[in-house]
XYZ file of C-alpha atoms in Angstrom:
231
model
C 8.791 258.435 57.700
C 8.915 255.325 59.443
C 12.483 253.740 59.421
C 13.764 256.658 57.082
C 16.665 258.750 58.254
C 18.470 262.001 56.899
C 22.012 262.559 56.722
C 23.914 265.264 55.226
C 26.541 264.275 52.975
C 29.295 267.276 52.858
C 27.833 271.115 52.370
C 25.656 269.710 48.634
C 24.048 266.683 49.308
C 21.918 264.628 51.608
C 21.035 261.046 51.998
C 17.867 259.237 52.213
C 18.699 256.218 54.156
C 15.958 253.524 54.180
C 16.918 251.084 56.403
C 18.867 247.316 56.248
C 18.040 245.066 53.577
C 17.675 244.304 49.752
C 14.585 244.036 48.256
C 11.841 244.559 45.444
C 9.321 246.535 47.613
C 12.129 248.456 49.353
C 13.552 249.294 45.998
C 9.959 250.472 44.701
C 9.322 253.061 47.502
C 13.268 254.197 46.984
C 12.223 254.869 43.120
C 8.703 256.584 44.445
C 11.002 259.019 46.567
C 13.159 259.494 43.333
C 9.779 260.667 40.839
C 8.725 262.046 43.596
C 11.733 264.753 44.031
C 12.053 264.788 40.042
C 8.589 266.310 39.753
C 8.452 268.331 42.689
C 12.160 269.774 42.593
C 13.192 272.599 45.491
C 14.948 275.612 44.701
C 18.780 274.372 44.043
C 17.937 270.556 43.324
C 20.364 268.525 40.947
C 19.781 265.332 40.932
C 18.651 262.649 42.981
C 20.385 259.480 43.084
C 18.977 255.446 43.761
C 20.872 252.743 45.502
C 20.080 249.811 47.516
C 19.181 250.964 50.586
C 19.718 254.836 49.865
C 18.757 257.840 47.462
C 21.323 260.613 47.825
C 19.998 264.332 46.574
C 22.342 266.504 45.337
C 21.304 270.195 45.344
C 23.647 273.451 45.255
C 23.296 275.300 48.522
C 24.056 278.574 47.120
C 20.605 278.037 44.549
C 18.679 276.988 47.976
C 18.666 280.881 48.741
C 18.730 280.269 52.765
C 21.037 280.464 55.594
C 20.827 276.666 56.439
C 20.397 274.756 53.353
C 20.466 271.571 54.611
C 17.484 272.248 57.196
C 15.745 273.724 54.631
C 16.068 270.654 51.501
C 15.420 268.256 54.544
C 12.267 270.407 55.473
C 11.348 269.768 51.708
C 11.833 266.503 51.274
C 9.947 265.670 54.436
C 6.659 267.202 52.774
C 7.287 265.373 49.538
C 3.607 263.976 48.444
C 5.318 260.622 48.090
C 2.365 258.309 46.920
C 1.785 256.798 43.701
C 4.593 259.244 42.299
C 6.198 255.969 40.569
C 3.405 256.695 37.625
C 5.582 259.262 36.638
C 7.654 256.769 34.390
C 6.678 253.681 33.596
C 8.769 250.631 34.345
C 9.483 248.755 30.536
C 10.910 245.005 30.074
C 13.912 244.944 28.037
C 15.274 241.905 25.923
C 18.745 241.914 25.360
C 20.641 239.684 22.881
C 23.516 238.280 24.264
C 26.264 235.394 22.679
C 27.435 233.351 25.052
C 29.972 232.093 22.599
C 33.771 232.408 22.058
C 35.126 234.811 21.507
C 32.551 236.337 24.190
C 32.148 234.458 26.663
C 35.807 234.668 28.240
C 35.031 233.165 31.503
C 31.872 230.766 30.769
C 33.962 227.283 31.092
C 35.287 228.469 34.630
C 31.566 229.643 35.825
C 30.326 226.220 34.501
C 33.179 224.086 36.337
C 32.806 226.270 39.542
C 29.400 225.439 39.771
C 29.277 222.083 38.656
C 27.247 222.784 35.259
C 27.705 222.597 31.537
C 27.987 225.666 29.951
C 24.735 224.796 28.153
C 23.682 224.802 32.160
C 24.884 228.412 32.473
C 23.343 229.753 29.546
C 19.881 228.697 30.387
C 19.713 229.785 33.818
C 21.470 232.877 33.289
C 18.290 233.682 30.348
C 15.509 231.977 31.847
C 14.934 234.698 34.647
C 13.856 238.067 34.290
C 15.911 240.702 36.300
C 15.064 243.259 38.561
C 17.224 246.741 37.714
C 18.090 247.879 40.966
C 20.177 250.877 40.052
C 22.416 252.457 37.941
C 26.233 252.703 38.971
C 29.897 251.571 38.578
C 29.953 253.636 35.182
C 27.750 255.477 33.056
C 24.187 252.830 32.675
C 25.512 249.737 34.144
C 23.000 248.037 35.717
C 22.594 246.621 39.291
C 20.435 243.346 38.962
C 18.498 241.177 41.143
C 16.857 238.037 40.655
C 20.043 235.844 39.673
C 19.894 232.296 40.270
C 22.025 231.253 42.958
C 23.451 228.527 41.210
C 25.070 230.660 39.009
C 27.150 232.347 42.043
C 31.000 232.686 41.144
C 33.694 235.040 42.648
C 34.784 237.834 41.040
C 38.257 237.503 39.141
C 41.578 237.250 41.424
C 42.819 239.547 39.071
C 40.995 242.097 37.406
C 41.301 242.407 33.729
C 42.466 246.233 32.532
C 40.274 246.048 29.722
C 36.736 245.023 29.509
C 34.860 245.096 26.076
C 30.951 247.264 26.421
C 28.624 245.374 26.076
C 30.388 242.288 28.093
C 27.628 240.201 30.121
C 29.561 238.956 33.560
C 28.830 237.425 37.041
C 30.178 238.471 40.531
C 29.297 236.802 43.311
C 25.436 236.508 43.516
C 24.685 239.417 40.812
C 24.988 239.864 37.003
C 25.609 242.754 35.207
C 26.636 244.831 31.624
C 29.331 246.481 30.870
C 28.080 249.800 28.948
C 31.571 250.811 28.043
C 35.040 249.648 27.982
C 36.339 249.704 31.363
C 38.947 247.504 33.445
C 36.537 245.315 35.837
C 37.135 241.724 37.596
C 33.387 240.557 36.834
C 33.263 236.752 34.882
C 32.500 237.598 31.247
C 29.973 235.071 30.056
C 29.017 236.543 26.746
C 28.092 240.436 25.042
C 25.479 241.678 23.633
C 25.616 244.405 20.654
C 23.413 246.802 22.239
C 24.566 250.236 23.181
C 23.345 250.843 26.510
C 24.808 253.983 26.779
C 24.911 257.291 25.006
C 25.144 260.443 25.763
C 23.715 261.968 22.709
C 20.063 260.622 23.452
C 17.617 260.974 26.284
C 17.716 259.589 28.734
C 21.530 258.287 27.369
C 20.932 255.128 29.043
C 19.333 252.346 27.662
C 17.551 250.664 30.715
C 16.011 252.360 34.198
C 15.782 252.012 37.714
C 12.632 249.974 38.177
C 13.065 248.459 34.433
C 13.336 244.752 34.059
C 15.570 242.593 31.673
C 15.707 239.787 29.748
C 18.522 237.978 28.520
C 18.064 236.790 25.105
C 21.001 234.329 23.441
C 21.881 234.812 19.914
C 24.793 233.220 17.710
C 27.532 234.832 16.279
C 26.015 235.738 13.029
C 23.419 236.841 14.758
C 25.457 239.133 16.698
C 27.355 240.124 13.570
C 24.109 240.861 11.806
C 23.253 243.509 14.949
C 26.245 244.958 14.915
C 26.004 245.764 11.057
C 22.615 247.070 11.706
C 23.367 249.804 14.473
């Protein structure tokens, strides 16, 4: 319990906070807390949610069937047989296909000329590395990656744009990310991919994990065109 705090968050909730600092091993015992919970749930538990440097559990005090609920979920989670709980799911690599050609890639020229690469540059550091899924957040399965290269490193949009295609592949600051759905955002778009990384009629609806690694795969147009016709 070393460096691990509790903190009620209003009268249904409570977060794990596990200290300062971003990191693989951090983000491994965050995910062990999370299986952990999952397949040892208390009377009233929800959900339990991964961050950075936090996993908030949601629970509904009413269900907990005590007088102090938050005492008593804190009690529980404190006797949590924590170790080697991330078995419980097995971390997968996923490839995705991405064009990082017009019409996609909507900001590639101005990541390239911030950085003082070709766009050719861009495209081959962006796929070369594997990513790191942190967690899930922003909407419904986007992604929160690690393992960027900081030469790729570009401020987010002055301007946000009101409508971002899913599937749009973009860059803010020192992290990349997806798009799962349309939504307005102020991320660089550097390509798309045709995958469908979210939907709520399977399970799990999202198509990568917490703890699941990606890589980024380019593809053409036609090639893109050809997925698209396929799903």
């Amino acid at each position: 319990m070393k460096n691990i705090s509790f903190t009620p968050l209003g009268d249904g909730a409570i977060v794990i906070d596990f200290g300062e600092g971003i990191g693989l091993e951090k983000n491994e015992l965050i995910l062990e807390w999370q299986y952990a919970i999952e397949a040892n749930p208390f009377p009233g538990f929800i959900e339990a949610v991964p961050a950075y440097t936090t996993l908030t559990i949601f629970y509904d005090p009413v269900s907990v069937g005590t007088d102090f609920p938050y005492e008593t979920v804190k009690n529980a989670l404190q006797n949590l047989p924590i170790k080697n709980q991330q078995t419980a799911r097995k971390a997968k690599i996923v490839e995705i296909p991405v064009c990082y050609e017009e019409p996609f890639a909507l900001d590639l020229a101005f990541v390239a000329e911030q950085n003082g690469l070709t766009k050719h540059e861009v495209i081959q550091l962006h796929s070369d590395n594997v990513y790191h899924v942190y967690f899930l957040g922003f909407a419904p399965g986007f992604p929160f990656l690690g393992g960027m290269n900081e030469k790729l490193s570009t401020p987010r949009r002055s301007s946000p744009r009101l409508k971002i295609p899913g599937g749009a592949v973009g860059i803010a600051g020192g992290q990349t990310g997806i798009y799962p759905l349309t939504s307005p955002g102020g991320w660089q778009i550097i390509g798309r991919t045709p995958l469908q990384l979210f939907d709520v009629n399977t399970n799990p609806p999202t198509l990568i994990l917490p703890g699941d690694q990606i890589r980024f795969v380019p593809i053409s147009k036609e090639d893109y065109a050809a997925w698209e016709e396929k799903s």
